[in-house]
Amino acid sequence: MPNEIVVGISGASGVQYGIRLLEVLQNRAETHLIMSESAKLILKIETEYEVEDVTRLASHVHAPDDLAAPIASGSCQFVAMVIAPCSMRTLGAIANGISDTLITRVGDICLKEGRKLILVPRETPLSLVHLRNMVKAKEAGAIIMPACPGFYSKPKNVSDVIDFIVGRVLDVLGIEHELYKRWEGVH
């Protein structure tokens, strides 16, 4: 089981993905949360959550501009980072080596240290710039997991759709779960 996982919530629609990931990880891993200022605004627009509700879900909380935080160094032994949702601004900065926020700095650390970096972009349609940045991030070692749910599990509501994406993230992290029904093939 992973020890420490950094969860970044950036300013794209879909903050529910990061929140649900934190909920599921609560008793499974030590978590470090970084929420961008834009994510805090999106939180108010898209949910009934307050920032404090989300920060309570994490083991540690870091300010988005705290480049002196322990996780801002490659010597900190976290095992993975998930940015869910990942804005195109955040993805572009990581793809181009721009470490101007704590989220992008930790993403850069994952790439340089060979740790798992899972980016969950939430944007549509995608421009050529978005696609090129995704390719650059992938070539550098990131795992690109767009928030594109499968429907073979027959989701009944939005929570089921969110659980599908979070479950796929947990699969990549190697964390067992029962958030969605797996594909069983056609019989």
PDB file of C-alpha atoms in Angstrom:
ATOM      1  CA  MET A   1       0.000   0.000   0.000  1.00  0.00           C
ATOM      2  CA  PRO A   2       1.329   3.447  -0.884  1.00  0.00           C
ATOM      3  CA  ASN A   3       2.600   5.534   2.022  1.00  0.00           C
ATOM      4  CA  GLU A   4       2.112   9.155   1.034  1.00  0.00           C
ATOM      5  CA  ILE A   5       0.166  10.507  -1.933  1.00  0.00           C
ATOM      6  CA  VAL A   6      -0.066  14.141  -2.974  1.00  0.00           C
ATOM      7  CA  VAL A   7      -3.475  15.232  -4.253  1.00  0.00           C
ATOM      8  CA  GLY A   8      -3.601  18.429  -6.270  1.00  0.00           C
ATOM      9  CA  ILE A   9      -6.941  20.020  -7.045  1.00  0.00           C
ATOM     10  CA  SER A  10      -6.513  22.677  -9.710  1.00  0.00           C
ATOM     11  CA  GLY A  11      -8.973  25.171 -11.123  1.00  0.00           C
ATOM     12  CA  ALA A  12     -10.883  23.101 -13.654  1.00  0.00           C
ATOM     13  CA  SER A  13     -14.456  21.928 -13.540  1.00  0.00           C
ATOM     14  CA  GLY A  14     -14.726  18.610 -11.714  1.00  0.00           C
ATOM     15  CA  VAL A  15     -13.359  19.327  -8.225  1.00  0.00           C
ATOM     16  CA  GLN A  16     -15.586  16.426  -7.161  1.00  0.00           C
ATOM     17  CA  TYR A  17     -12.948  14.009  -8.531  1.00  0.00           C
ATOM     18  CA  GLY A  18     -10.298  15.298  -6.136  1.00  0.00           C
ATOM     19  CA  ILE A  19     -12.727  15.395  -3.219  1.00  0.00           C
ATOM     20  CA  ARG A  20     -13.869  11.818  -3.782  1.00  0.00           C
ATOM     21  CA  LEU A  21     -10.250  10.664  -4.142  1.00  0.00           C
ATOM     22  CA  LEU A  22      -9.433  12.220  -0.765  1.00  0.00           C
ATOM     23  CA  GLU A  23     -12.491  10.546   0.796  1.00  0.00           C
ATOM     24  CA  VAL A  24     -11.452   7.121  -0.468  1.00  0.00           C
ATOM     25  CA  LEU A  25      -7.789   7.570   0.494  1.00  0.00           C
ATOM     26  CA  GLN A  26      -8.591   8.701   4.056  1.00  0.00           C
ATOM     27  CA  ASN A  27      -7.981   5.300   5.655  1.00  0.00           C
ATOM     28  CA  ARG A  28      -5.685   3.928   2.961  1.00  0.00           C
ATOM     29  CA  ALA A  29      -2.825   6.414   2.643  1.00  0.00           C
ATOM     30  CA  GLU A  30      -1.335   9.537   4.141  1.00  0.00           C
ATOM     31  CA  THR A  31      -2.352  12.423   1.895  1.00  0.00           C
ATOM     32  CA  HIS A  32      -0.973  15.863   1.148  1.00  0.00           C
ATOM     33  CA  LEU A  33      -3.535  18.256  -0.330  1.00  0.00           C
ATOM     34  CA  ILE A  34      -2.765  21.283  -2.476  1.00  0.00           C
ATOM     35  CA  MET A  35      -5.787  23.276  -3.656  1.00  0.00           C
ATOM     36  CA  SER A  36      -5.236  26.126  -6.063  1.00  0.00           C
ATOM     37  CA  GLU A  37      -7.037  29.406  -5.462  1.00  0.00           C
ATOM     38  CA  SER A  38      -9.030  28.777  -8.650  1.00  0.00           C
ATOM     39  CA  ALA A  39     -10.065  25.359  -7.305  1.00  0.00           C
ATOM     40  CA  LYS A  40     -11.467  27.042  -4.211  1.00  0.00           C
ATOM     41  CA  LEU A  41     -13.609  29.251  -6.435  1.00  0.00           C
ATOM     42  CA  ILE A  42     -14.787  26.271  -8.526  1.00  0.00           C
ATOM     43  CA  LEU A  43     -15.602  24.435  -5.282  1.00  0.00           C
ATOM     44  CA  LYS A  44     -18.124  27.172  -4.396  1.00  0.00           C
ATOM     45  CA  ILE A  45     -19.613  27.146  -7.903  1.00  0.00           C
ATOM     46  CA  GLU A  46     -19.960  23.371  -8.349  1.00  0.00           C
ATOM     47  CA  THR A  47     -20.556  21.984  -4.865  1.00  0.00           C
ATOM     48  CA  GLU A  48     -22.034  22.620  -1.447  1.00  0.00           C
ATOM     49  CA  TYR A  49     -18.619  21.979   0.150  1.00  0.00           C
ATOM     50  CA  GLU A  50     -16.646  24.603   2.010  1.00  0.00           C
ATOM     51  CA  VAL A  51     -12.851  24.644   1.702  1.00  0.00           C
ATOM     52  CA  GLU A  52     -12.611  23.440   5.318  1.00  0.00           C
ATOM     53  CA  ASP A  53     -14.745  20.373   4.469  1.00  0.00           C
ATOM     54  CA  VAL A  54     -12.203  19.371   1.838  1.00  0.00           C
ATOM     55  CA  THR A  55      -9.095  20.142   3.886  1.00  0.00           C
ATOM     56  CA  ARG A  56     -10.414  17.940   6.724  1.00  0.00           C
ATOM     57  CA  LEU A  57     -10.190  14.958   4.373  1.00  0.00           C
ATOM     58  CA  ALA A  58      -6.402  15.279   3.998  1.00  0.00           C
ATOM     59  CA  SER A  59      -3.621  14.279   6.377  1.00  0.00           C
ATOM     60  CA  HIS A  60      -1.648  17.435   5.479  1.00  0.00           C
ATOM     61  CA  VAL A  61      -2.676  20.628   3.695  1.00  0.00           C
ATOM     62  CA  HIS A  62      -0.279  22.935   1.867  1.00  0.00           C
ATOM     63  CA  ALA A  63      -0.863  26.427   0.500  1.00  0.00           C
ATOM     64  CA  PRO A  64      -0.644  26.561  -3.306  1.00  0.00           C
ATOM     65  CA  ASP A  65       2.180  29.112  -3.175  1.00  0.00           C
ATOM     66  CA  ASP A  66       4.220  27.404  -0.403  1.00  0.00           C
ATOM     67  CA  LEU A  67       7.311  26.431  -2.352  1.00  0.00           C
ATOM     68  CA  ALA A  68       9.080  25.801   0.980  1.00  0.00           C
ATOM     69  CA  ALA A  69       6.697  22.943   1.919  1.00  0.00           C
ATOM     70  CA  PRO A  70       8.381  19.570   2.574  1.00  0.00           C
ATOM     71  CA  ILE A  71       6.764  18.087  -0.555  1.00  0.00           C
ATOM     72  CA  ALA A  72       8.482  20.784  -2.673  1.00  0.00           C
ATOM     73  CA  SER A  73      11.696  18.754  -2.463  1.00  0.00           C
ATOM     74  CA  GLY A  74      12.625  15.523  -4.168  1.00  0.00           C
ATOM     75  CA  SER A  75      13.975  14.343  -0.815  1.00  0.00           C
ATOM     76  CA  CYS A  76      10.406  14.048   0.491  1.00  0.00           C
ATOM     77  CA  GLN A  77       9.445  10.418   0.031  1.00  0.00           C
ATOM     78  CA  PHE A  78       5.860  10.618  -1.232  1.00  0.00           C
ATOM     79  CA  VAL A  79       5.159   7.893  -3.788  1.00  0.00           C
ATOM     80  CA  ALA A  80       2.753   9.536  -6.228  1.00  0.00           C
ATOM     81  CA  MET A  81       0.811  12.629  -7.136  1.00  0.00           C
ATOM     82  CA  VAL A  82      -2.688  12.857  -8.605  1.00  0.00           C
ATOM     83  CA  ILE A  83      -3.979  16.138  -9.982  1.00  0.00           C
ATOM     84  CA  ALA A  84      -7.748  15.819 -10.226  1.00  0.00           C
ATOM     85  CA  PRO A  85      -9.035  17.790 -11.913  1.00  0.00           C
ATOM     86  CA  CYS A  86      -6.038  19.026 -13.850  1.00  0.00           C
ATOM     87  CA  SER A  87      -6.580  22.357 -15.576  1.00  0.00           C
ATOM     88  CA  MET A  88      -4.982  22.977 -18.956  1.00  0.00           C
ATOM     89  CA  ARG A  89      -2.913  25.710 -17.310  1.00  0.00           C
ATOM     90  CA  THR A  90      -1.506  23.231 -14.783  1.00  0.00           C
ATOM     91  CA  LEU A  91      -0.945  20.567 -17.424  1.00  0.00           C
ATOM     92  CA  GLY A  92       0.801  23.083 -19.701  1.00  0.00           C
ATOM     93  CA  ALA A  93       3.066  24.293 -16.902  1.00  0.00           C
ATOM     94  CA  ILE A  94       4.069  20.736 -15.938  1.00  0.00           C
ATOM     95  CA  ALA A  95       4.593  19.709 -19.570  1.00  0.00           C
ATOM     96  CA  ASN A  96       6.916  22.669 -20.061  1.00  0.00           C
ATOM     97  CA  GLY A  97       8.853  22.443 -16.788  1.00  0.00           C
ATOM     98  CA  ILE A  98       7.350  25.557 -15.211  1.00  0.00           C
ATOM     99  CA  SER A  99       7.327  25.124 -11.417  1.00  0.00           C
ATOM    100  CA  ASP A 100       5.663  28.368 -10.387  1.00  0.00           C
ATOM    101  CA  THR A 101       3.137  26.886  -7.925  1.00  0.00           C
ATOM    102  CA  LEU A 102       3.372  24.070  -5.406  1.00  0.00           C
ATOM    103  CA  ILE A 103       1.171  21.875  -7.610  1.00  0.00           C
ATOM    104  CA  THR A 104       3.437  22.315 -10.643  1.00  0.00           C
ATOM    105  CA  ARG A 105       6.590  21.989  -8.525  1.00  0.00           C
ATOM    106  CA  VAL A 106       5.443  18.652  -7.072  1.00  0.00           C
ATOM    107  CA  GLY A 107       4.456  17.521 -10.571  1.00  0.00           C
ATOM    108  CA  ASP A 108       7.972  18.404 -11.731  1.00  0.00           C
ATOM    109  CA  ILE A 109       9.438  16.419  -8.823  1.00  0.00           C
ATOM    110  CA  CYS A 110       7.430  13.349  -9.855  1.00  0.00           C
ATOM    111  CA  LEU A 111       8.791  13.569 -13.386  1.00  0.00           C
ATOM    112  CA  LYS A 112      12.412  14.119 -12.370  1.00  0.00           C
ATOM    113  CA  GLU A 113      12.328  11.463  -9.641  1.00  0.00           C
ATOM    114  CA  GLY A 114      10.450   8.875 -11.730  1.00  0.00           C
ATOM    115  CA  ARG A 115       7.394   8.803  -9.445  1.00  0.00           C
ATOM    116  CA  LYS A 116       3.823   8.320 -10.599  1.00  0.00           C
ATOM    117  CA  LEU A 117       2.179  11.519 -11.752  1.00  0.00           C
ATOM    118  CA  ILE A 118      -1.467  11.044 -12.715  1.00  0.00           C
ATOM    119  CA  LEU A 119      -3.107  13.973 -14.478  1.00  0.00           C
ATOM    120  CA  VAL A 120      -6.906  13.964 -14.790  1.00  0.00           C
ATOM    121  CA  PRO A 121      -7.613  16.695 -17.341  1.00  0.00           C
ATOM    122  CA  ARG A 122     -11.187  17.917 -17.500  1.00  0.00           C
ATOM    123  CA  GLU A 123     -11.632  19.947 -20.645  1.00  0.00           C
ATOM    124  CA  THR A 124     -13.495  19.564 -23.915  1.00  0.00           C
ATOM    125  CA  PRO A 125     -13.013  20.050 -26.757  1.00  0.00           C
ATOM    126  CA  LEU A 126      -9.231  19.862 -26.761  1.00  0.00           C
ATOM    127  CA  SER A 127      -7.146  22.299 -28.769  1.00  0.00           C
ATOM    128  CA  LEU A 128      -3.949  21.307 -30.547  1.00  0.00           C
ATOM    129  CA  VAL A 129      -2.036  23.111 -27.772  1.00  0.00           C
ATOM    130  CA  HIS A 130      -3.793  20.953 -25.138  1.00  0.00           C
ATOM    131  CA  LEU A 131      -3.033  17.771 -27.056  1.00  0.00           C
ATOM    132  CA  ARG A 132       0.628  18.694 -27.575  1.00  0.00           C
ATOM    133  CA  ASN A 133       1.007  19.483 -23.875  1.00  0.00           C
ATOM    134  CA  MET A 134      -0.535  16.103 -23.019  1.00  0.00           C
ATOM    135  CA  VAL A 135       1.944  14.375 -25.334  1.00  0.00           C
ATOM    136  CA  LYS A 136       4.850  16.316 -23.790  1.00  0.00           C
ATOM    137  CA  ALA A 137       3.714  15.379 -20.272  1.00  0.00           C
ATOM    138  CA  LYS A 138       3.273  11.727 -21.310  1.00  0.00           C
ATOM    139  CA  GLU A 139       6.709  11.646 -22.930  1.00  0.00           C
ATOM    140  CA  ALA A 140       8.166  13.044 -19.693  1.00  0.00           C
ATOM    141  CA  GLY A 141       6.554  10.225 -17.693  1.00  0.00           C
ATOM    142  CA  ALA A 142       3.114  11.445 -16.638  1.00  0.00           C
ATOM    143  CA  ILE A 143       0.019   9.278 -16.855  1.00  0.00           C
ATOM    144  CA  ILE A 144      -2.770  11.115 -18.650  1.00  0.00           C
ATOM    145  CA  MET A 145      -6.235   9.995 -17.494  1.00  0.00           C
ATOM    146  CA  PRO A 146      -8.908  12.258 -18.966  1.00  0.00           C
ATOM    147  CA  ALA A 147     -12.149  12.218 -16.998  1.00  0.00           C
ATOM    148  CA  CYS A 148     -13.870   9.977 -19.542  1.00  0.00           C
ATOM    149  CA  PRO A 149     -16.047   7.458 -17.711  1.00  0.00           C
ATOM    150  CA  GLY A 150     -16.948   4.040 -19.007  1.00  0.00           C
ATOM    151  CA  PHE A 151     -20.611   3.148 -18.973  1.00  0.00           C
ATOM    152  CA  TYR A 152     -20.368  -0.654 -18.910  1.00  0.00           C
ATOM    153  CA  SER A 153     -20.757  -0.472 -15.125  1.00  0.00           C
ATOM    154  CA  LYS A 154     -24.224   1.051 -15.728  1.00  0.00           C
ATOM    155  CA  PRO A 155     -23.905   4.171 -13.551  1.00  0.00           C
ATOM    156  CA  LYS A 156     -27.141   5.236 -11.893  1.00  0.00           C
ATOM    157  CA  ASN A 157     -26.116   8.776 -10.938  1.00  0.00           C
ATOM    158  CA  VAL A 158     -23.300  11.338 -11.081  1.00  0.00           C
ATOM    159  CA  SER A 159     -21.649   9.784  -7.994  1.00  0.00           C
ATOM    160  CA  ASP A 160     -21.278   6.497  -9.887  1.00  0.00           C
ATOM    161  CA  VAL A 161     -19.591   8.331 -12.778  1.00  0.00           C
ATOM    162  CA  ILE A 162     -17.202  10.064 -10.365  1.00  0.00           C
ATOM    163  CA  ASP A 163     -16.460   6.737  -8.656  1.00  0.00           C
ATOM    164  CA  PHE A 164     -15.567   5.192 -12.014  1.00  0.00           C
ATOM    165  CA  ILE A 165     -12.876   7.814 -12.668  1.00  0.00           C
ATOM    166  CA  VAL A 166     -11.578   7.720  -9.086  1.00  0.00           C
ATOM    167  CA  GLY A 167     -11.551   3.919  -9.238  1.00  0.00           C
ATOM    168  CA  ARG A 168      -9.435   3.994 -12.394  1.00  0.00           C
ATOM    169  CA  VAL A 169      -7.001   6.351 -10.626  1.00  0.00           C
ATOM    170  CA  LEU A 170      -6.826   3.922  -7.694  1.00  0.00           C
ATOM    171  CA  ASP A 171      -6.158   1.084 -10.162  1.00  0.00           C
ATOM    172  CA  VAL A 172      -3.118   2.941 -11.504  1.00  0.00           C
ATOM    173  CA  LEU A 173      -1.956   3.634  -7.936  1.00  0.00           C
ATOM    174  CA  GLY A 174      -2.288  -0.077  -7.107  1.00  0.00           C
ATOM    175  CA  ILE A 175      -4.902   0.491  -4.406  1.00  0.00           C
ATOM    176  CA  GLU A 176      -7.710  -2.067  -4.144  1.00  0.00           C
ATOM    177  CA  HIS A 177     -11.271  -0.777  -4.197  1.00  0.00           C
ATOM    178  CA  GLU A 178     -14.825  -1.632  -5.148  1.00  0.00           C
ATOM    179  CA  LEU A 179     -15.906   1.726  -6.557  1.00  0.00           C
ATOM    180  CA  TYR A 180     -17.186   0.385  -9.867  1.00  0.00           C
ATOM    181  CA  LYS A 181     -18.093  -2.909 -11.496  1.00  0.00           C
ATOM    182  CA  ARG A 182     -15.240  -4.096 -13.687  1.00  0.00           C
ATOM    183  CA  TRP A 183     -15.635  -5.122 -17.302  1.00  0.00           C
ATOM    184  CA  GLU A 184     -16.578  -8.779 -17.526  1.00  0.00           C
ATOM    185  CA  GLY A 185     -16.682  -9.105 -21.293  1.00  0.00           C
ATOM    186  CA  VAL A 186     -19.601 -10.059 -23.463  1.00  0.00           C
ATOM    187  CA  HIS A 187     -21.072 -13.507 -22.815  1.00  0.00           C
TER     188      HIS A 187
END
